XYZ file of C-alpha atoms in Angstrom:
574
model
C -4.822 -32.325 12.874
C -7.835 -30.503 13.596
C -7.310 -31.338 17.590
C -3.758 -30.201 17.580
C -4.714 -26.527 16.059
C -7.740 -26.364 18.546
C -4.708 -26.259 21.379
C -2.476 -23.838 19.656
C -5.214 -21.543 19.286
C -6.432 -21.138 22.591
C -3.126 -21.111 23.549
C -2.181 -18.055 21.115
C -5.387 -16.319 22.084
C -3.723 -16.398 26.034
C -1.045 -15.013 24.477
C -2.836 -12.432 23.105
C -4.922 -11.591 25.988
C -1.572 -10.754 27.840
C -0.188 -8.791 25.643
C -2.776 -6.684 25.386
C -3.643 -6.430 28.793
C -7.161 -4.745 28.259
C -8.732 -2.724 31.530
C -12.202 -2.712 30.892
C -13.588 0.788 32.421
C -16.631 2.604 32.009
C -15.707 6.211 31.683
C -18.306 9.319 32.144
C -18.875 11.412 29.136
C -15.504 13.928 28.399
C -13.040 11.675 30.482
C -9.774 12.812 29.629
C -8.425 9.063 29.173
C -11.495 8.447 26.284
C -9.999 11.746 24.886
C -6.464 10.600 25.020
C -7.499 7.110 24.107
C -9.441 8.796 20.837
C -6.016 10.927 19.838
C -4.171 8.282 19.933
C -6.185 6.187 17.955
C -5.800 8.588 15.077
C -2.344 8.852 15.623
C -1.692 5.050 15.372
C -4.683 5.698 12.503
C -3.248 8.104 10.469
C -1.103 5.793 7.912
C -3.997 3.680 7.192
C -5.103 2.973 3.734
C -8.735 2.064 5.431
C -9.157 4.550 8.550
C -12.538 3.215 9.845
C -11.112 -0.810 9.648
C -8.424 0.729 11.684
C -10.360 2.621 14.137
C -12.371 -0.476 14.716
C -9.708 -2.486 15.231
C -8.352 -0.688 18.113
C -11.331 0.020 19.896
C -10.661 -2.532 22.243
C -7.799 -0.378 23.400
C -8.708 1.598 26.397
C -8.294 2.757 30.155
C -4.400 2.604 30.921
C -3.319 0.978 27.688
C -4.759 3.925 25.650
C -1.551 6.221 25.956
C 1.001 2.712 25.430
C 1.719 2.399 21.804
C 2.606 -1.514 22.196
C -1.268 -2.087 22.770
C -2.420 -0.662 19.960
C -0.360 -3.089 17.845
C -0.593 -6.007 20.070
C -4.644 -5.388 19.506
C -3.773 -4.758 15.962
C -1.845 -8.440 15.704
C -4.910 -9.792 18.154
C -7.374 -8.820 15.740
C -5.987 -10.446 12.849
C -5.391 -13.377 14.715
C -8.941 -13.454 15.490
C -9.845 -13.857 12.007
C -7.008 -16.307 10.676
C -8.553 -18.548 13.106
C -12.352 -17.391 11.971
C -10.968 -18.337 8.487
C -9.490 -21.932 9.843
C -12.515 -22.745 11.326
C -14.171 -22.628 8.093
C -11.994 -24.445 6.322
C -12.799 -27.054 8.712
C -16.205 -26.598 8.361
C -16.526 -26.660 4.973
C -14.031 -29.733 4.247
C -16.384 -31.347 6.568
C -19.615 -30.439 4.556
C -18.533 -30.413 0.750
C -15.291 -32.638 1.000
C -17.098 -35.655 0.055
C -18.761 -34.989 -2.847
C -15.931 -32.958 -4.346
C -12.238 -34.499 -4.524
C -10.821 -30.910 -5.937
C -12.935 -29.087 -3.434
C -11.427 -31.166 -0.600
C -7.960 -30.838 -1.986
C -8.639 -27.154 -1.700
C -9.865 -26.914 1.683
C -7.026 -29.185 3.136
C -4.604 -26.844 1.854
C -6.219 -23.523 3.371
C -6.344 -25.453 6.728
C -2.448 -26.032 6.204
C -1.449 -22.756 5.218
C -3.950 -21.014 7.847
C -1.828 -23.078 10.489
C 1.348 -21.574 8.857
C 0.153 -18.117 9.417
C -1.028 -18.781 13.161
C 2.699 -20.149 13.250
C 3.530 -16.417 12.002
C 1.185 -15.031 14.420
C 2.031 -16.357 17.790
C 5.789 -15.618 16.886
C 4.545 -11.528 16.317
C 2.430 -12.153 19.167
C 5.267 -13.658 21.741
C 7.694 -10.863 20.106
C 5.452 -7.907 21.459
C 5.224 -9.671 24.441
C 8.260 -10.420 25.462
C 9.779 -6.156 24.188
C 9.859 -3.028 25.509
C 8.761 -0.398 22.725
C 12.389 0.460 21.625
C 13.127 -3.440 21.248
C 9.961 -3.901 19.515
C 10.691 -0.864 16.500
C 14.109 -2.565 16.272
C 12.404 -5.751 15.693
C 9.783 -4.254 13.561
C 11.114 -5.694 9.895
C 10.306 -9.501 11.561
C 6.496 -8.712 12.667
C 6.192 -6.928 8.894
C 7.600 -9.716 6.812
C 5.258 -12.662 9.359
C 2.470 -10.661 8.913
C 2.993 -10.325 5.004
C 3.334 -13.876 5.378
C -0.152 -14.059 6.386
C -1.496 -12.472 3.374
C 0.413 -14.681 0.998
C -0.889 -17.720 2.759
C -4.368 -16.389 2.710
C -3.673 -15.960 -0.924
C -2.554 -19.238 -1.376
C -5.611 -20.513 0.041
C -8.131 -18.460 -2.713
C -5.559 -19.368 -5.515
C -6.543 -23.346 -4.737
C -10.188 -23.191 -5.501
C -10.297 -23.217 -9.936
C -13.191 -20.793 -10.638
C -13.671 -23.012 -13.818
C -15.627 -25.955 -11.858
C -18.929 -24.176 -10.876
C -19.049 -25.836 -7.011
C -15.341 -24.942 -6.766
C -15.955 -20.874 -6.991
C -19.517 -21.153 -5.596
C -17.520 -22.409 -2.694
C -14.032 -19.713 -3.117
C -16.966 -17.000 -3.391
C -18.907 -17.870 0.189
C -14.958 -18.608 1.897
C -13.757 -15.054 0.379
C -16.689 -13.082 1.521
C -17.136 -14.393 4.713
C -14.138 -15.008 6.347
C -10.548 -14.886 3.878
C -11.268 -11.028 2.561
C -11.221 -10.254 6.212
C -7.656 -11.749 7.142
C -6.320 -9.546 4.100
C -8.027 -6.248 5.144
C -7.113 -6.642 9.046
C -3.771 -7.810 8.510
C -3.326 -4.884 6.185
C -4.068 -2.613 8.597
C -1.714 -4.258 11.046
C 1.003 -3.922 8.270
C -0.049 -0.330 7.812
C 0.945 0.597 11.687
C 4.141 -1.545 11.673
C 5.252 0.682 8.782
C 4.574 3.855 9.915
C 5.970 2.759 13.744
C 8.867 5.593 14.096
C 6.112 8.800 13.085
C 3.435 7.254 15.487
C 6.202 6.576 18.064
C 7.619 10.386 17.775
C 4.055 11.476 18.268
C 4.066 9.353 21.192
C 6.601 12.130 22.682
C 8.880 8.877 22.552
C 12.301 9.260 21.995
C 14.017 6.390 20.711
C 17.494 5.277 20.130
C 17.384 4.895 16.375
C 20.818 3.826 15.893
C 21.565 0.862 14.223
C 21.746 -2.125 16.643
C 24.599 -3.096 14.599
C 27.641 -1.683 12.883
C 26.929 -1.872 8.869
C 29.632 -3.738 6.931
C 31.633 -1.738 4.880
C 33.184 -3.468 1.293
C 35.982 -3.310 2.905
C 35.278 -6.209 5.551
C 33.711 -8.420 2.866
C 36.035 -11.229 1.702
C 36.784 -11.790 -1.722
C 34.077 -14.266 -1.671
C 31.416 -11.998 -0.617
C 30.435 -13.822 2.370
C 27.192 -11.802 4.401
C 25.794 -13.069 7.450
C 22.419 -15.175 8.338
C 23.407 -17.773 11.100
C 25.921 -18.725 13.547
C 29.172 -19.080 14.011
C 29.271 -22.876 13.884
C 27.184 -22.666 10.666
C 29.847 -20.027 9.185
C 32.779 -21.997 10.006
C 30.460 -24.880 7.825
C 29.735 -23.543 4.923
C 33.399 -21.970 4.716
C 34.921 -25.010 4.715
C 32.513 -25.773 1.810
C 34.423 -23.469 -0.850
C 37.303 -24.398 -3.398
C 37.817 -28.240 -4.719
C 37.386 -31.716 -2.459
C 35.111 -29.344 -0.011
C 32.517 -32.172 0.229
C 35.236 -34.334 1.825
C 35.693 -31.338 4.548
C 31.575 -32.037 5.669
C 30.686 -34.588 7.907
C 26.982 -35.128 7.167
C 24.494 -36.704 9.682
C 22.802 -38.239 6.686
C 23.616 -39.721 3.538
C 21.542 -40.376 0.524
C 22.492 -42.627 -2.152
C 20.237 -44.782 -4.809
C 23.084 -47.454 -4.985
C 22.571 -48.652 -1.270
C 26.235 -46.947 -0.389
C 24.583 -44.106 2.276
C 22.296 -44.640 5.266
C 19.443 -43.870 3.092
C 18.626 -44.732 -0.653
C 15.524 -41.922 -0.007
C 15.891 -37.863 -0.009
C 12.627 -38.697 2.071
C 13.962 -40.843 4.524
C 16.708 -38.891 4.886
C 14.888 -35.685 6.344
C 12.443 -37.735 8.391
C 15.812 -39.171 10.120
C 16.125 -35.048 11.486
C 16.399 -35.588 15.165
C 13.427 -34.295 17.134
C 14.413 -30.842 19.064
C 17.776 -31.026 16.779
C 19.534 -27.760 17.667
C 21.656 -26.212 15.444
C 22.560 -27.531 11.778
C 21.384 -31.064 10.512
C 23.728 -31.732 7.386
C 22.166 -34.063 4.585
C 24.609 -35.062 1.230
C 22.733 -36.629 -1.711
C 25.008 -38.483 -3.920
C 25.083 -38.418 -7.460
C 21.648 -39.899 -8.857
C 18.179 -38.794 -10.650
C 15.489 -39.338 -7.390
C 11.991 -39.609 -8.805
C 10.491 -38.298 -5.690
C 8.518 -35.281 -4.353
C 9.477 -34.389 -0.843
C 8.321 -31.933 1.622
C 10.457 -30.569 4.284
C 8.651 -29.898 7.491
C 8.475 -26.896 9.181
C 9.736 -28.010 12.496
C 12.964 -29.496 10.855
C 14.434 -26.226 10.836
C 18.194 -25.252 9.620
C 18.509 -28.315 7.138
C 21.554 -28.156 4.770
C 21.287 -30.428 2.123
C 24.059 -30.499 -0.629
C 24.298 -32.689 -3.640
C 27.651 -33.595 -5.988
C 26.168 -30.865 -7.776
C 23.432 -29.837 -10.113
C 24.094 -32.044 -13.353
C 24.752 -35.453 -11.491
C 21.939 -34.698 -8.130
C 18.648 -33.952 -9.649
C 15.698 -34.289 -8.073
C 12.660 -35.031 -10.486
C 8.934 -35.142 -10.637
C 6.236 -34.236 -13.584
C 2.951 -33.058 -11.417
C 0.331 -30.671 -12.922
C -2.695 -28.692 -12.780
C -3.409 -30.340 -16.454
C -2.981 -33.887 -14.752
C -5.655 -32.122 -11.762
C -3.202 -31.479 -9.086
C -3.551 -27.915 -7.094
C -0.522 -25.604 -8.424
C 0.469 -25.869 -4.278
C 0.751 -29.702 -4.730
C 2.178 -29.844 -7.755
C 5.999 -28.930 -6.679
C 8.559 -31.836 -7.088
C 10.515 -30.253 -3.677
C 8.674 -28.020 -0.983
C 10.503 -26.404 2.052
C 8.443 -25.166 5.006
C 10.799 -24.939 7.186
C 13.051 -21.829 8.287
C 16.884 -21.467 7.967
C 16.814 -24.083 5.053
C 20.235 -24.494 2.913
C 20.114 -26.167 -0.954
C 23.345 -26.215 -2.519
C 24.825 -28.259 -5.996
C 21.667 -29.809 -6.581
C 19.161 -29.677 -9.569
C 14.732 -29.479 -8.724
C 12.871 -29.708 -11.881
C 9.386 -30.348 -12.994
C 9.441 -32.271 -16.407
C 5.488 -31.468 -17.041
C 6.634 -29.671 -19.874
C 4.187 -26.596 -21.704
C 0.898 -28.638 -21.745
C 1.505 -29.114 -18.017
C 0.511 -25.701 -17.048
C 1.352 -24.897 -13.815
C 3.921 -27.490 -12.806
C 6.077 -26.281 -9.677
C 9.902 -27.400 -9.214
C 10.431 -26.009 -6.102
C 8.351 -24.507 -4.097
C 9.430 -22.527 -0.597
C 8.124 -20.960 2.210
C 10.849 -21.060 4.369
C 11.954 -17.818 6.300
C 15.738 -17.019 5.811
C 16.592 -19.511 3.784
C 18.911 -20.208 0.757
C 19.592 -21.986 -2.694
C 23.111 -21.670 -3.982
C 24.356 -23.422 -7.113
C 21.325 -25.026 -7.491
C 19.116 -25.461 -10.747
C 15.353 -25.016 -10.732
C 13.988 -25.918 -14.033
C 10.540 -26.513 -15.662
C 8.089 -24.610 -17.542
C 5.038 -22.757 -16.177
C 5.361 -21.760 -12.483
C 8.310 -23.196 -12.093
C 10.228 -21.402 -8.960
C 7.513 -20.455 -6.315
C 8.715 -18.726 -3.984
C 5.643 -18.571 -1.772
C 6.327 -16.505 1.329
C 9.515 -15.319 3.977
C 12.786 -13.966 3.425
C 14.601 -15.628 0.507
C 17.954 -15.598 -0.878
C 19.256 -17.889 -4.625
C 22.623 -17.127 -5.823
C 25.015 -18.829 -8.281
C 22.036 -20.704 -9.796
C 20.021 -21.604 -12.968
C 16.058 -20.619 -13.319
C 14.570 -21.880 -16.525
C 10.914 -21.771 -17.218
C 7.763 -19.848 -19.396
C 4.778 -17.864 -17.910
C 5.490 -17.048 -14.520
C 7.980 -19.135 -13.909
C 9.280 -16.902 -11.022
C 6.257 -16.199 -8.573
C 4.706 -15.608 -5.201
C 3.971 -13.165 -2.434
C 7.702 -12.907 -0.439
C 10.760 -10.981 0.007
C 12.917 -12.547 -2.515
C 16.514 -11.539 -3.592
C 18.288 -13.410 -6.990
C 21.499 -12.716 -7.426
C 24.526 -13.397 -9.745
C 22.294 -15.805 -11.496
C 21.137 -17.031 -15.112
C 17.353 -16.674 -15.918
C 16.480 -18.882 -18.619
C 13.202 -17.949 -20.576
C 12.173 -21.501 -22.603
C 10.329 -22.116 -25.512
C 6.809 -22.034 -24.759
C 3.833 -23.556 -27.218
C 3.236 -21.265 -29.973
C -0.361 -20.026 -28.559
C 1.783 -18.961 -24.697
C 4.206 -16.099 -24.285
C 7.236 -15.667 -21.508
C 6.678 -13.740 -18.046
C 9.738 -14.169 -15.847
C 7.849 -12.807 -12.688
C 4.684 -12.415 -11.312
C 4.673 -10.916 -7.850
C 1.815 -11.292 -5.482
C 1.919 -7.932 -3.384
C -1.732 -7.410 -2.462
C -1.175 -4.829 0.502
C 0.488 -1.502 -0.084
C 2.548 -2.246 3.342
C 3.539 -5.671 2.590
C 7.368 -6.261 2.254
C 7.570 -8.318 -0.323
C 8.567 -8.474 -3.599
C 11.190 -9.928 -6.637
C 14.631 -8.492 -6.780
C 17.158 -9.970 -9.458
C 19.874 -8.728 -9.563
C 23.101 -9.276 -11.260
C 21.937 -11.880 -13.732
C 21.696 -13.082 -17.135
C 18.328 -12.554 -18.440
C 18.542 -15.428 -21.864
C 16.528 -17.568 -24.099
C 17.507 -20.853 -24.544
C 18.585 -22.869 -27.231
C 15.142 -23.905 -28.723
C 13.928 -20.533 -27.969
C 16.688 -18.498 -29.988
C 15.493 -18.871 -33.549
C 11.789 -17.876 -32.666
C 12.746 -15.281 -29.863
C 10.774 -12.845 -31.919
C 8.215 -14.809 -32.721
C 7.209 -15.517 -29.090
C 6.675 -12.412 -26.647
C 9.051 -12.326 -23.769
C 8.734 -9.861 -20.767
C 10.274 -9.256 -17.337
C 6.968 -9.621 -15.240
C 3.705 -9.005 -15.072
C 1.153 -7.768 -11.802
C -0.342 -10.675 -10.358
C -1.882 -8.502 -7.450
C -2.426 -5.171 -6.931
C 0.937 -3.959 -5.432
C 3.330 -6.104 -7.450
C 6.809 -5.112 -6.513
C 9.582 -6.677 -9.019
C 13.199 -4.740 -9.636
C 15.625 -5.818 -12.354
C 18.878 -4.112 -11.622
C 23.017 -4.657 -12.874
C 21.662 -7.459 -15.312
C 22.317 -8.462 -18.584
C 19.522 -8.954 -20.626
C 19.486 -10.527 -24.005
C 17.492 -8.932 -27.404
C 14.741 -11.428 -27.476
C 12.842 -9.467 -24.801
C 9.558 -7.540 -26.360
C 10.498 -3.516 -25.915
C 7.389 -3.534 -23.813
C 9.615 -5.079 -21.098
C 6.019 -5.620 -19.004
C 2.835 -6.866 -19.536
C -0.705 -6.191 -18.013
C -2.573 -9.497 -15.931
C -5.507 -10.028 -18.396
C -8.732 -9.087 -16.713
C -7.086 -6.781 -14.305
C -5.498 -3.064 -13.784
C -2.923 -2.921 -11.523
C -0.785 -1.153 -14.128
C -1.130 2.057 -11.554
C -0.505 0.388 -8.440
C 2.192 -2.008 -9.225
C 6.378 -1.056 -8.811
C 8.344 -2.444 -11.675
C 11.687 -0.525 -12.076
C 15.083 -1.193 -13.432
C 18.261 -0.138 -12.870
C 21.933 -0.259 -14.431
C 20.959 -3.324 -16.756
C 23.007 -3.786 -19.756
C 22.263 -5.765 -22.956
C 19.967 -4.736 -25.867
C 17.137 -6.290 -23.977
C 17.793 -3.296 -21.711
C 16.970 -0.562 -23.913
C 13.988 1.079 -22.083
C 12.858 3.361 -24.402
C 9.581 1.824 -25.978
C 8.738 0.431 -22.474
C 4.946 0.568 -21.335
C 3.905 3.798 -20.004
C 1.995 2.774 -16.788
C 2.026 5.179 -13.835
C 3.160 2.005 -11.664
C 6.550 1.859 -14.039
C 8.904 3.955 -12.200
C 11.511 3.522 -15.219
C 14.940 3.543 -14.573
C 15.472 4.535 -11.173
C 18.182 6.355 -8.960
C 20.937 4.348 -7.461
C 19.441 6.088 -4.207
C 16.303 4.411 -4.784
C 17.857 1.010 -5.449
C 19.445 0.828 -2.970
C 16.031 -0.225 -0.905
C 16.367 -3.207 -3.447
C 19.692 -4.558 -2.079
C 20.173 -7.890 0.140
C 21.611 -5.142 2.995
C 18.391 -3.904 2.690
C 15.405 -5.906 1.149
C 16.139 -8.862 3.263
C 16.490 -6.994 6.800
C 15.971 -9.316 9.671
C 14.937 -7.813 13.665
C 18.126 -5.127 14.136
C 20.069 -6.035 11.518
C 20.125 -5.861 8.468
C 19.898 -8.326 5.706
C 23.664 -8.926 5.938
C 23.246 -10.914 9.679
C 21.374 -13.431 8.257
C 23.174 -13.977 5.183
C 26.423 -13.836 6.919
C 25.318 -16.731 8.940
C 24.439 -18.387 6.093
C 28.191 -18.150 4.392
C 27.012 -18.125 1.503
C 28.006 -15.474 -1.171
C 26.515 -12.657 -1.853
C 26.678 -8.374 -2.572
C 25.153 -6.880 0.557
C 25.369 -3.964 -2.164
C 25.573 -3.068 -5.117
C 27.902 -5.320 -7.348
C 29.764 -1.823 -8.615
């Protein structure tokens, strides 16, 4: 593997070079270009959360790129790129040197070396966007360099969050990666995130004047079916998933691959299935799972993009494993179904993760894959059991069941017209629905659920009292979670949220609410934490909606979804 990154990276650090274009000049003292090149750093500067990082950052920037906005990001996107691969390299060396003495430390280390890939993956495509745009292309296409290079902080994050700081060679290891190499990917990519956001101020103070009309004409509720169709793919895929509505629609689908335990399909594997996709397949690769429990754990590949995989529906397809950290398996590893790839469709089917309490974390389903969707689906277990670990993400008409954190990661996720199941945990545990991993001010991620049930279930109901239930708590320092137009039942404590133990991110976090009914809703005894904004304006929500939370290049989140056909409110739902 190691061989095969080697060439991508010098490849992406071409790329780079490009892009950038750097004229290397020496310059007598008071040139006007150093004094141009020094206003404009402060100008691309100014929305930084760490000024000198910035400054530094862009020093390469000079000569006749120094009055070009584009090369001030492109070095921006260089310089984090620089250290992703600082941080792989690492990784590599230090699988090398402690891998063999230390199975958990190995486990570790082969991870980080995956997910740094992932983000290089994240980086070239930021990279080859800037490359290949003119400036007024390149704001338009702003929302997909912010949510790649968010991406790169949650797989960064991913990486620490492998290493168990209760084994003594595990964190003497997680402290010497951290300080020398992973804290670095965080605080450049930050500041790359910080000039991506603040694009249109820097760009007016450019003296550029852009067209800053929507590429795209916004979708009023009038042109929404009654089915709520948005928009996320093509027209082929549309004309797909319509024909996937109302009774008998699985005899409307031809798939390419069929799964069955009884012998009756091409495949008696989910596995086998997906590693039949078709290398350099274009367009959608169908896959129907019939009826049966598969006791398998399956990853789908990132270069298998634009699966679609449908079951006979969640109580008769189910998809099973019982991994955990208890058992020594890395929360990453333990998931029973991982996507990594983009465009990725799961509908009628059930992921669970039968670990039960004393599993700890024990992952159903974990995904990374950007612009994808679950619909109809059930993802049950108990700790940790939805991870949704990075990209844009979309779940409607399904069932999420689990304990402490059993919704969690670092990506822009949207639930919607769903039922959130909180389960009966052991007696010594207590129920967190989210836990958001937002680490940069300028990240765009965050949880969104909206119009859902918020319940306990059955076993839960007669001690819902007894054990605390709340809506989320901050995992990192800027986590971002809205609960808007849901119902939520009484056995929620009237805290509503609850602090990370060990930490204070109570002022940085964003937990709001909005329009929820139910007695669980009542926010008057709710914790009074300078990062709990309360219930908030319908103005302000609206930044929370699919239309807008899940924006994609020009558009906004509606092209993606629409593609998709799947249901959804690009809105509110009243």
């Amino acid at each position: 593997m190691t061989g095969k990154v080697a060439i991508s990276v010098v490849s992406l650090i071409l790329v780079v070079g490009v892009a950038i274009g750097v004229v290397a000049i020496v310059y007598k003292s008071g040139d006007p270009q150093i004094k141009t090149q020094q206003r404009s750093v402060q100008v691309v500067c100014q929305n930084a959360e760490d000024k000198s990082l910035c400054y530094d950052t862009l020093k390469s920037v000079n000569g006749i790129d120094s009055a070009d906005p584009k090369a001030y990001i492109a070095a921006a996107v260089k310089a984090t790129t620089d250290s992703v691969i600082k941080a792989f390299n690492m990784s590599d060396r230090l699988s090398t040197e402690y891998g063999s003495k230390d199975n958990g430390v190995k486990m570790a280390l082969d991870d980080c070396k995956d997910l740094l890939e992932f983000a290089m993956d994240s980086l070239e495509m930021s990279t080859n966007l800037i490359r290949d745009n003119n400036i007024q292309a390149l704001h338009s296409q702003s929302p997909d360099i912010r949510n790649w290079l968010s991406s790169v902080i949650s797989y960064q994050q991913s990486c620490m969050e492998g290493f168990d700081d209760a084994k003594d060679g595990e964190k003497k290891i997680k402290d010497q990666f951290q300080v020398e190499s992973l804290d670095s990917v965080q605080k450049i990519t930050g500041v790359a995130l910080d000039i991506m956001s603040g694009l249109s101020n820097i760009l007016e103070q450019f003296n550029l004047k852009l067209d800053l009309k929507p590429a795209f004409r916004r979708l009023l509720a009038e042109d929404i079916d009654d089915e709520g169709f948005p928009t996320w793919f093509s027209a082929s895929d549309r004309k797909l998933l319509a024909s996937m509505q109302g009774k008998g629609w699985r005899s409307k689908v031809k798939a390419n691959a069929i799964v069955a335990k009884d012998g009756s399909g091409q495949f008696k594997t989910i596995k086998d299935a997906i590693a039949s996709y078709p290398k350099g397949n274009k367009g959608r690769y169908v896959i129907y799972v019939k009826a049966g429990v598969y006791d398998e754990y399956i990853t789908v590949p990132k270069d298998a993009a634009n699966i679609l995989m449908y079951g006979d529906g969640p109580q008769r397809t189910i998809v099973t494993g019982s991994k955990c950290y208890a058992k020594g398996v890395k929360t990453m590893q333990t998931a029973t179904f991982a996507n990594t790839a983009p465009g990725f469709i799961g509908k009628a089917m059930t992921f669970e993760n039968t670990a039960g309490p004393d599993g700890h974390q024990a992952v159903a389903l974990r995904n990374q894959g950007d612009m994808s969707a679950f619909i109809g689906c059930h993802i049950l277990g108990y700790q940790d059991t939805l991870y949704v670990q990075t990209n844009r993400q979309f779940y409607r008409n399904c069932v999420i069941s689990g304990t402490i954190d059993f919704i969690f990661g670092t990506s822009p996720t949207l639930i919607q017209h769903s039922v959130i199941i909180a389960r009966k945990p052991n007696m010594n545990q207590f129920n967190t629905v989210t836990a958001d991993g937002t680490a940069e001010k300028n990240m765009v991620t965050g949880i969104v659920i909206q119009d859902c049930q918020i319940v306990p279930e059955a076993q839960l109901f007669p001690i819902r009292f007894q054990i605390k239930s709340y809506l989320g708590r901050p995992w990192k320092a800027y986590s971002r979670t809205v609960v808007m137009e849901s119902t939520i039942g009484d056995f929620l404590h009237p805290d509503g949220w609850v602090a990370w133990a060990g930490e204070h991110f109570e002022n940085t976090c964003y937990y709001a609410e909005h329009a929820n009914t139910g007695p669980g809703a009542d926010v008057s005894k709710r914790i009074k934490w300078k990062g709990y904004h309360g219930v908030i304006s319908r103005a302000e929500a609206t930044k929370f909606t699919a239309g807008e939370f899940l924006k994609a290049g020009p558009n906004s989140g509606s092209e993606w979804l629409k593609a998709l056909r799947v249901p959804h409110y690009l809105g509110f739902k009243a």
